[in-house]
Amino acid sequence: MTTPVNPVLREMRWWDIDPVLELERDLFPEDAWSRGMFWSELAHSRGPEATRRYVVAEEGERIVGYAGLAAAGELADVQTIAVARDHWGTGLGATLLTELLRAATAFECAEVMLECRIDNLRAQKLYERFGFEAIGFRRGYYQPGNVDALVMRLTTAPDSDSAAGSTSVRETEING
């Protein structure tokens, strides 16, 4: 019996797209990203004009998780977080989210937004632990299943030492 290796985070590169797609299709069969979507995101993740941060979690030779963030001005958006089913409950999702929030800080973003399937309570609890608060819904956001998205926001106060800072929330319904 071999001892499990703790996953190591590293920058996602183009050669990771195929194994990431396998995981993507397993976890999100109805609304999986395409190869082109990952290529497009990675095209904006390197160099002085980079606006994206994508990482993979590797355990030995296997990718067991990945995550991505897009930044525009003072706003960052969590694009994706995924953890292999056999790693659920291990804290890997929190590790990936921590890396994305670190990247948001590096991009000097004051707010971090995300959409989460309304039926994904596991993810919602993770985001809430980090200080994200629900601010609205996007009706039928996830296609083709026509599943609503819960929109969540984390606002970091400039004078706060905490990762979450203080959060101001107002209830809205976001269409689109």
Coordinates of N, CA and C in Angstrom, one line a residue:
M1 N 0.8 -1.2 0.0 CA 0.0 0.0 0.0 C 0.9 1.2 0.0
T2 N 0.6 2.2 -0.9 CA 1.4 3.4 -1.0 C 0.7 4.5 -0.1
T3 N 1.6 5.4 0.4 CA 1.1 6.5 1.2 C 0.6 7.6 0.2
P4 N -0.6 8.1 0.5 CA -1.1 9.2 -0.4 C -0.2 10.4 -0.4
V5 N -0.1 11.0 -1.5 CA 0.7 12.2 -1.7 C -0.2 13.4 -1.5
N6 N 0.2 14.4 -0.8 CA -0.6 15.6 -0.7 C -0.5 16.3 -2.0
P7 N -1.7 16.8 -2.5 CA -1.7 17.5 -3.8 C -0.8 18.8 -3.7
V8 N -0.1 19.0 -4.8 CA 0.7 20.2 -4.9 C 0.1 21.1 -6.0
L9 N -0.1 22.4 -5.6 CA -0.6 23.4 -6.6 C 0.5 23.9 -7.5
R10 N 0.1 24.1 -8.7 CA 1.1 24.7 -9.7 C 0.2 25.4 -10.8
E11 N 0.8 26.3 -11.5 CA 0.2 27.0 -12.6 C -0.3 26.0 -13.6
M12 N -1.6 26.2 -14.1 CA -2.1 25.4 -15.2 C -1.4 25.8 -16.5
R13 N -1.1 24.8 -17.3 CA -0.5 25.1 -18.6 C -1.3 24.3 -19.7
W14 N -1.0 24.6 -20.9 CA -1.8 24.1 -22.0 C -1.8 22.5 -22.0
W15 N -0.7 21.9 -21.6 CA -0.7 20.5 -21.6 C -1.6 19.8 -20.5
D16 N -2.1 20.7 -19.6 CA -3.0 20.2 -18.6 C -4.5 20.2 -19.1
I17 N -4.7 20.7 -20.2 CA -6.1 20.9 -20.7 C -6.8 19.5 -20.8
D18 N -6.2 18.5 -21.4 CA -6.8 17.2 -21.6 C -7.2 16.6 -20.3
P19 N -6.3 16.4 -19.3 CA -6.7 15.8 -18.1 C -7.7 16.7 -17.3
V20 N -7.6 18.0 -17.4 CA -8.6 18.9 -16.8 C -9.9 18.6 -17.4
L21 N -10.0 18.5 -18.7 CA -11.3 18.2 -19.4 C -11.9 16.9 -18.9
E22 N -11.1 15.9 -18.7 CA -11.6 14.6 -18.2 C -12.3 14.8 -16.8
L23 N -11.7 15.6 -16.0 CA -12.2 15.9 -14.6 C -13.5 16.7 -14.8
E24 N -13.4 17.7 -15.7 CA -14.5 18.7 -15.9 C -15.7 17.9 -16.4
R25 N -15.6 17.0 -17.3 CA -16.7 16.2 -17.8 C -17.3 15.3 -16.8
D26 N -16.4 14.8 -15.9 CA -16.9 13.9 -14.9 C -17.8 14.7 -13.8
L27 N -17.3 15.8 -13.5 CA -17.9 16.6 -12.4 C -19.1 17.5 -12.9
F28 N -19.0 17.9 -14.1 CA -20.0 18.8 -14.7 C -20.5 18.3 -16.0
P29 N -21.1 17.1 -16.1 CA -21.5 16.5 -17.3 C -22.4 17.3 -18.2
E30 N -23.3 18.1 -17.6 CA -24.3 18.8 -18.4 C -23.8 20.2 -18.9
D31 N -22.9 20.8 -18.2 CA -22.4 22.1 -18.5 C -20.9 22.2 -18.5
A32 N -20.2 21.2 -18.9 CA -18.7 21.2 -18.9 C -18.2 22.2 -19.9
W33 N -17.1 22.8 -19.5 CA -16.4 23.8 -20.3 C -15.8 23.0 -21.5
S34 N -15.6 23.7 -22.6 CA -15.0 23.1 -23.8 C -13.4 23.3 -23.7
R35 N -12.7 22.6 -24.6 CA -11.3 22.8 -24.7 C -11.0 24.2 -25.1
G36 N -11.8 24.8 -26.0 CA -11.6 26.2 -26.4 C -11.7 27.2 -25.3
M37 N -12.6 26.9 -24.4 CA -12.8 27.8 -23.2 C -11.6 27.8 -22.4
F38 N -11.0 26.6 -22.1 CA -9.8 26.6 -21.3 C -8.6 27.3 -22.0
W39 N -8.5 27.0 -23.3 CA -7.4 27.6 -24.1 C -7.5 29.2 -24.0
S40 N -8.8 29.7 -24.2 CA -9.0 31.1 -24.1 C -8.6 31.7 -22.8
E41 N -8.9 31.0 -21.7 CA -8.6 31.5 -20.4 C -7.1 31.5 -20.2
L42 N -6.4 30.4 -20.6 CA -5.0 30.3 -20.4 C -4.2 31.3 -21.2
A43 N -4.8 31.7 -22.4 CA -4.2 32.7 -23.2 C -4.0 34.1 -22.5
H44 N -4.8 34.3 -21.5 CA -4.8 35.5 -20.7 C -4.1 35.4 -19.3
S45 N -3.4 34.3 -19.1 CA -2.9 34.0 -17.8 C -1.4 34.2 -17.6
R46 N -0.7 34.7 -18.7 CA 0.8 34.8 -18.6 C 1.2 36.2 -19.1
G47 N 2.3 36.6 -18.6 CA 2.9 37.9 -19.1 C 2.4 39.1 -18.3
P48 N 3.0 40.2 -18.7 CA 2.7 41.5 -17.9 C 1.3 41.9 -18.0
E49 N 0.5 41.5 -19.0 CA -0.9 42.0 -19.1 C -1.8 40.9 -18.7
A50 N -1.4 39.9 -17.9 CA -2.2 38.8 -17.5 C -3.4 39.3 -16.7
T51 N -4.6 38.7 -16.9 CA -5.8 39.0 -16.1 C -6.4 37.7 -15.6
R52 N -5.7 36.6 -15.7 CA -6.2 35.3 -15.2 C -5.2 34.6 -14.4
R53 N -5.7 33.8 -13.5 CA -4.8 32.9 -12.7 C -5.5 31.5 -12.7
Y54 N -4.9 30.5 -13.2 CA -5.4 29.2 -13.3 C -4.3 28.2 -12.6
V55 N -4.8 27.4 -11.8 CA -3.9 26.4 -11.1 C -4.5 25.0 -11.2
V56 N -3.6 24.1 -11.1 CA -4.0 22.7 -11.0 C -3.5 22.1 -9.7
A57 N -4.1 21.1 -9.1 CA -3.6 20.4 -7.9 C -3.2 19.0 -8.4
E58 N -2.0 18.7 -8.3 CA -1.4 17.5 -8.7 C -1.1 16.6 -7.6
E59 N -1.5 15.3 -7.7 CA -1.1 14.3 -6.7 C -0.3 13.2 -7.5
G60 N 1.0 13.2 -7.3 CA 1.8 12.4 -8.2 C 1.7 12.9 -9.6
E61 N 1.2 12.0 -10.5 CA 1.1 12.4 -11.9 C -0.4 12.8 -12.3
R62 N -1.3 12.7 -11.3 CA -2.7 12.9 -11.5 C -3.2 14.3 -11.1
I63 N -3.9 14.9 -12.0 CA -4.6 16.2 -11.6 C -5.9 15.9 -10.8
V64 N -5.9 16.3 -9.6 CA -7.1 16.0 -8.7 C -7.9 17.3 -8.4
G65 N -7.6 18.4 -9.0 CA -8.3 19.6 -8.9 C -7.8 20.7 -9.7
Y66 N -8.6 21.7 -9.9 CA -8.2 22.9 -10.7 C -9.1 24.1 -10.3
A67 N -8.6 25.3 -10.6 CA -9.3 26.5 -10.3 C -8.8 27.6 -11.1
G68 N -9.8 28.6 -11.4 CA -9.4 29.7 -12.2 C -10.1 31.0 -11.7
L69 N -9.4 32.1 -11.9 CA -9.9 33.4 -11.5 C -9.6 34.4 -12.7
A70 N -10.6 35.3 -12.9 CA -10.4 36.4 -13.9 C -10.5 37.7 -13.2
A71 N -9.6 38.6 -13.5 CA -9.6 39.9 -12.9 C -9.8 41.0 -13.9
A72 N -10.6 42.0 -13.6 CA -10.9 43.2 -14.4 C -11.0 44.4 -13.5
G73 N -10.0 45.3 -13.5 CA -10.0 46.4 -12.6 C -10.0 46.0 -11.2
E74 N -10.9 46.4 -10.4 CA -11.0 46.1 -8.9 C -11.9 44.9 -8.7
L75 N -12.4 44.2 -9.7 CA -13.3 43.1 -9.6 C -12.6 41.8 -10.1
A76 N -12.7 40.8 -9.3 CA -12.2 39.4 -9.7 C -13.5 38.5 -9.7
D77 N -13.4 37.5 -10.6 CA -14.5 36.6 -10.7 C -13.9 35.2 -10.7
V78 N -14.4 34.4 -9.7 CA -14.0 32.9 -9.7 C -14.7 32.3 -10.9
Q79 N -13.9 31.8 -11.8 CA -14.4 31.2 -13.0 C -14.8 29.7 -12.8
T80 N -13.9 29.0 -12.0 CA -14.2 27.6 -11.8 C -13.3 27.1 -10.6
I81 N -13.9 26.2 -9.9 CA -13.2 25.4 -8.9 C -13.7 24.0 -9.0
A82 N -12.8 23.0 -9.1 CA -13.2 21.6 -9.2 C -12.3 20.7 -8.5
V83 N -12.8 19.7 -7.8 CA -12.1 18.8 -7.0 C -12.6 17.4 -7.4
A84 N -11.6 16.5 -7.7 CA -12.0 15.1 -8.0 C -12.8 14.5 -6.8
R85 N -13.8 13.7 -7.2 CA -14.7 13.1 -6.2 C -14.0 12.4 -5.0
D86 N -12.9 11.7 -5.3 CA -12.2 11.0 -4.3 C -11.4 11.9 -3.4
H87 N -11.4 13.2 -3.6 CA -10.8 14.2 -2.8 C -11.7 15.2 -2.1
W88 N -13.0 14.9 -2.3 CA -14.0 15.7 -1.6 C -13.8 15.6 -0.1
G89 N -14.0 16.6 0.7 CA -13.9 16.6 2.1 C -12.4 16.6 2.6
T90 N -11.5 16.8 1.7 CA -10.1 16.7 2.2 C -9.5 18.1 2.4
G91 N -10.3 19.2 2.1 CA -9.8 20.5 2.2 C -9.1 21.1 1.0
L92 N -9.1 20.3 -0.1 CA -8.5 20.7 -1.4 C -9.3 21.9 -2.0
G93 N -10.6 21.9 -1.9 CA -11.4 23.0 -2.4 C -11.0 24.3 -1.7
A94 N -10.8 24.3 -0.4 CA -10.4 25.4 0.4 C -9.0 25.9 0.0
T95 N -8.1 24.9 -0.3 CA -6.8 25.3 -0.7 C -6.8 26.0 -2.0
L96 N -7.6 25.5 -3.0 CA -7.7 26.1 -4.3 C -8.3 27.5 -4.2
L97 N -9.4 27.7 -3.3 CA -10.0 29.0 -3.2 C -9.0 29.9 -2.5
T98 N -8.3 29.5 -1.6 CA -7.3 30.4 -0.9 C -6.3 30.9 -2.0
E99 N -5.9 30.0 -2.9 CA -5.0 30.5 -4.0 C -5.6 31.5 -4.9
L100 N -6.9 31.3 -5.2 CA -7.6 32.3 -6.0 C -7.7 33.6 -5.3
L101 N -8.0 33.6 -4.0 CA -8.1 34.8 -3.3 C -6.7 35.5 -3.1
R102 N -5.7 34.8 -3.0 CA -4.3 35.3 -3.0 C -4.1 36.0 -4.4
A103 N -4.5 35.4 -5.5 CA -4.4 36.0 -6.8 C -5.2 37.3 -6.9
A104 N -6.4 37.3 -6.4 CA -7.2 38.5 -6.4 C -6.5 39.6 -5.7
T105 N -5.9 39.3 -4.6 CA -5.1 40.3 -3.9 C -4.0 40.8 -4.7
A106 N -3.3 39.9 -5.4 CA -2.1 40.3 -6.3 C -2.6 41.2 -7.4
F107 N -3.8 40.9 -7.9 CA -4.4 41.7 -9.0 C -5.0 43.0 -8.5
E108 N -5.0 43.2 -7.1 CA -5.5 44.4 -6.4 C -7.0 44.6 -6.6
C109 N -7.7 43.5 -6.5 CA -9.1 43.5 -6.6 C -9.8 43.7 -5.2
A110 N -10.8 44.6 -5.2 CA -11.5 44.8 -3.9 C -12.6 43.9 -3.7
E111 N -13.2 43.3 -4.8 CA -14.3 42.4 -4.7 C -14.0 41.2 -5.5
V112 N -14.6 40.1 -5.0 CA -14.5 38.8 -5.7 C -15.9 38.3 -5.8
M113 N -16.3 38.0 -7.0 CA -17.7 37.5 -7.3 C -17.5 36.0 -7.8
L114 N -18.7 35.3 -7.7 CA -18.7 34.0 -8.3 C -20.2 33.6 -8.5
E115 N -20.4 32.6 -9.4 CA -21.7 32.0 -9.5 C -21.5 30.5 -9.1
C116 N -22.6 30.0 -8.4 CA -22.6 28.7 -7.9 C -23.9 28.1 -8.2
R117 N -23.9 26.8 -8.7 CA -25.2 26.2 -8.9 C -26.0 26.2 -7.7
I118 N -27.3 26.5 -7.8 CA -28.2 26.7 -6.7 C -28.3 25.3 -5.9
D119 N -28.1 24.2 -6.6 CA -28.2 22.9 -6.0 C -26.8 22.4 -5.4
N120 N -25.8 23.2 -5.5 CA -24.4 22.7 -5.1 C -24.2 23.3 -3.6
L121 N -24.8 22.7 -2.7 CA -24.7 23.1 -1.3 C -23.3 23.0 -0.7
R122 N -22.6 21.9 -1.2 CA -21.2 21.7 -0.7 C -20.3 23.0 -1.0
A123 N -20.4 23.4 -2.3 CA -19.7 24.6 -2.7 C -20.1 25.9 -2.0
Q124 N -21.4 26.0 -1.8 CA -21.9 27.2 -1.1 C -21.4 27.3 0.3
K125 N -21.3 26.2 1.0 CA -20.8 26.2 2.4 C -19.3 26.6 2.4
L126 N -18.6 26.1 1.4 CA -17.2 26.5 1.3 C -17.1 28.0 1.1
Y127 N -17.8 28.5 0.2 CA -17.7 30.0 0.0 C -18.1 30.8 1.2
E128 N -19.2 30.3 1.8 CA -19.6 31.0 3.0 C -18.6 31.0 4.1
R129 N -17.9 29.9 4.3 CA -16.8 29.9 5.3 C -15.7 30.9 5.0
F130 N -15.5 31.3 3.8 CA -14.5 32.3 3.4 C -15.1 33.7 3.4
G131 N -16.4 33.9 3.8 CA -17.0 35.2 3.9 C -17.8 35.6 2.7
F132 N -18.0 34.8 1.7 CA -18.8 35.2 0.6 C -20.3 35.2 1.1
E133 N -21.0 36.1 0.5 CA -22.4 36.2 0.8 C -23.3 36.3 -0.4
A134 N -24.4 35.6 -0.4 CA -25.3 35.6 -1.5 C -25.9 37.0 -1.8
I135 N -25.9 37.4 -3.1 CA -26.4 38.7 -3.4 C -27.5 38.7 -4.5
G136 N -27.7 37.5 -5.0 CA -28.8 37.4 -6.1 C -28.7 36.0 -6.8
F137 N -29.5 36.0 -7.9 CA -29.6 34.8 -8.7 C -29.5 35.1 -10.1
R138 N -29.0 34.2 -10.9 CA -29.1 34.2 -12.3 C -29.9 33.1 -12.8
R139 N -31.1 33.4 -13.2 CA -32.1 32.3 -13.6 C -31.6 31.6 -14.9
G140 N -31.6 30.3 -14.8 CA -31.3 29.5 -16.0 C -29.9 29.6 -16.5
Y141 N -29.0 30.0 -15.6 CA -27.6 30.3 -15.9 C -26.8 29.1 -16.5
Y142 N -27.0 27.9 -15.8 CA -26.3 26.7 -16.2 C -27.2 26.0 -17.3
Q143 N -26.6 25.9 -18.5 CA -27.3 25.2 -19.6 C -26.6 24.0 -20.0
P144 N -27.2 23.0 -20.5 CA -28.6 23.0 -21.0 C -29.6 22.6 -19.9
G145 N -29.2 22.4 -18.7 CA -30.1 21.9 -17.6 C -31.0 23.0 -17.1
N146 N -30.8 24.3 -17.5 CA -31.6 25.4 -17.1 C -31.6 25.5 -15.5
V147 N -30.4 25.4 -14.9 CA -30.3 25.4 -13.5 C -29.9 26.9 -13.1
D148 N -30.5 27.4 -12.0 CA -30.2 28.7 -11.6 C -28.8 28.8 -10.9
A149 N -28.2 29.9 -10.9 CA -27.0 30.2 -10.2 C -27.2 31.1 -9.1
L150 N -26.6 30.8 -8.0 CA -26.5 31.7 -6.8 C -25.3 32.6 -7.0
V151 N -25.5 33.9 -7.0 CA -24.4 34.9 -7.2 C -23.9 35.3 -5.8
M152 N -22.6 35.1 -5.6 CA -22.0 35.4 -4.3 C -20.9 36.4 -4.4
R153 N -20.7 37.2 -3.4 CA -19.7 38.3 -3.4 C -18.9 38.3 -2.1
L154 N -17.6 38.6 -2.2 CA -16.7 38.8 -1.1 C -16.1 40.2 -1.3
T155 N -16.4 41.1 -0.4 CA -15.8 42.5 -0.4 C -14.8 42.6 0.7
T156 N -13.6 43.0 0.3 CA -12.5 43.2 1.2 C -12.4 44.7 1.5
A157 N -12.5 45.0 2.8 CA -12.3 46.4 3.2 C -10.8 46.7 3.1
P158 N -10.4 47.9 2.6 CA -9.0 48.3 2.4 C -8.2 48.2 3.7
D159 N -8.9 48.5 4.8 CA -8.1 48.6 6.1 C -8.3 47.3 6.9
S160 N -8.7 46.2 6.3 CA -9.0 45.0 7.0 C -7.8 44.1 6.9
D161 N -7.4 43.4 8.0 CA -6.4 42.4 7.9 C -6.9 41.0 7.6
S162 N -8.2 40.8 7.7 CA -8.8 39.5 7.4 C -8.9 39.2 5.9
A163 N -8.9 37.9 5.6 CA -9.1 37.5 4.2 C -10.4 38.0 3.6
A164 N -11.4 38.0 4.5 CA -12.7 38.3 4.0 C -13.0 39.8 4.1
G165 N -12.5 40.5 5.1 CA -12.8 41.9 5.3 C -14.2 42.1 5.8
S166 N -14.8 43.2 5.5 CA -16.2 43.4 5.9 C -17.0 43.3 4.6
T167 N -18.1 42.8 4.7 CA -18.9 42.6 3.5 C -20.2 43.3 3.6
S168 N -20.5 44.1 2.5 CA -21.8 44.7 2.5 C -22.6 44.0 1.4
V169 N -23.9 43.7 1.7 CA -24.7 42.9 0.7 C -26.0 43.5 0.6
R170 N -26.5 43.5 -0.6 CA -27.9 43.9 -0.9 C -28.5 42.8 -1.8
E171 N -29.7 42.5 -1.5 CA -30.4 41.5 -2.3 C -30.8 42.0 -3.7
T172 N -30.4 41.3 -4.7 CA -30.8 41.6 -6.1 C -31.0 40.4 -6.8
E173 N -31.8 40.5 -7.9 CA -31.9 39.4 -8.8 C -31.1 39.8 -10.1
I174 N -30.2 39.0 -10.5 CA -29.4 39.4 -11.7 C -29.9 38.6 -12.8
N175 N -30.3 39.2 -13.9 CA -30.7 38.5 -15.1 C -29.7 38.6 -16.1
G176 N -29.5 37.5 -16.8 CA -28.5 37.5 -17.9 C -27.5 36.4 -17.8

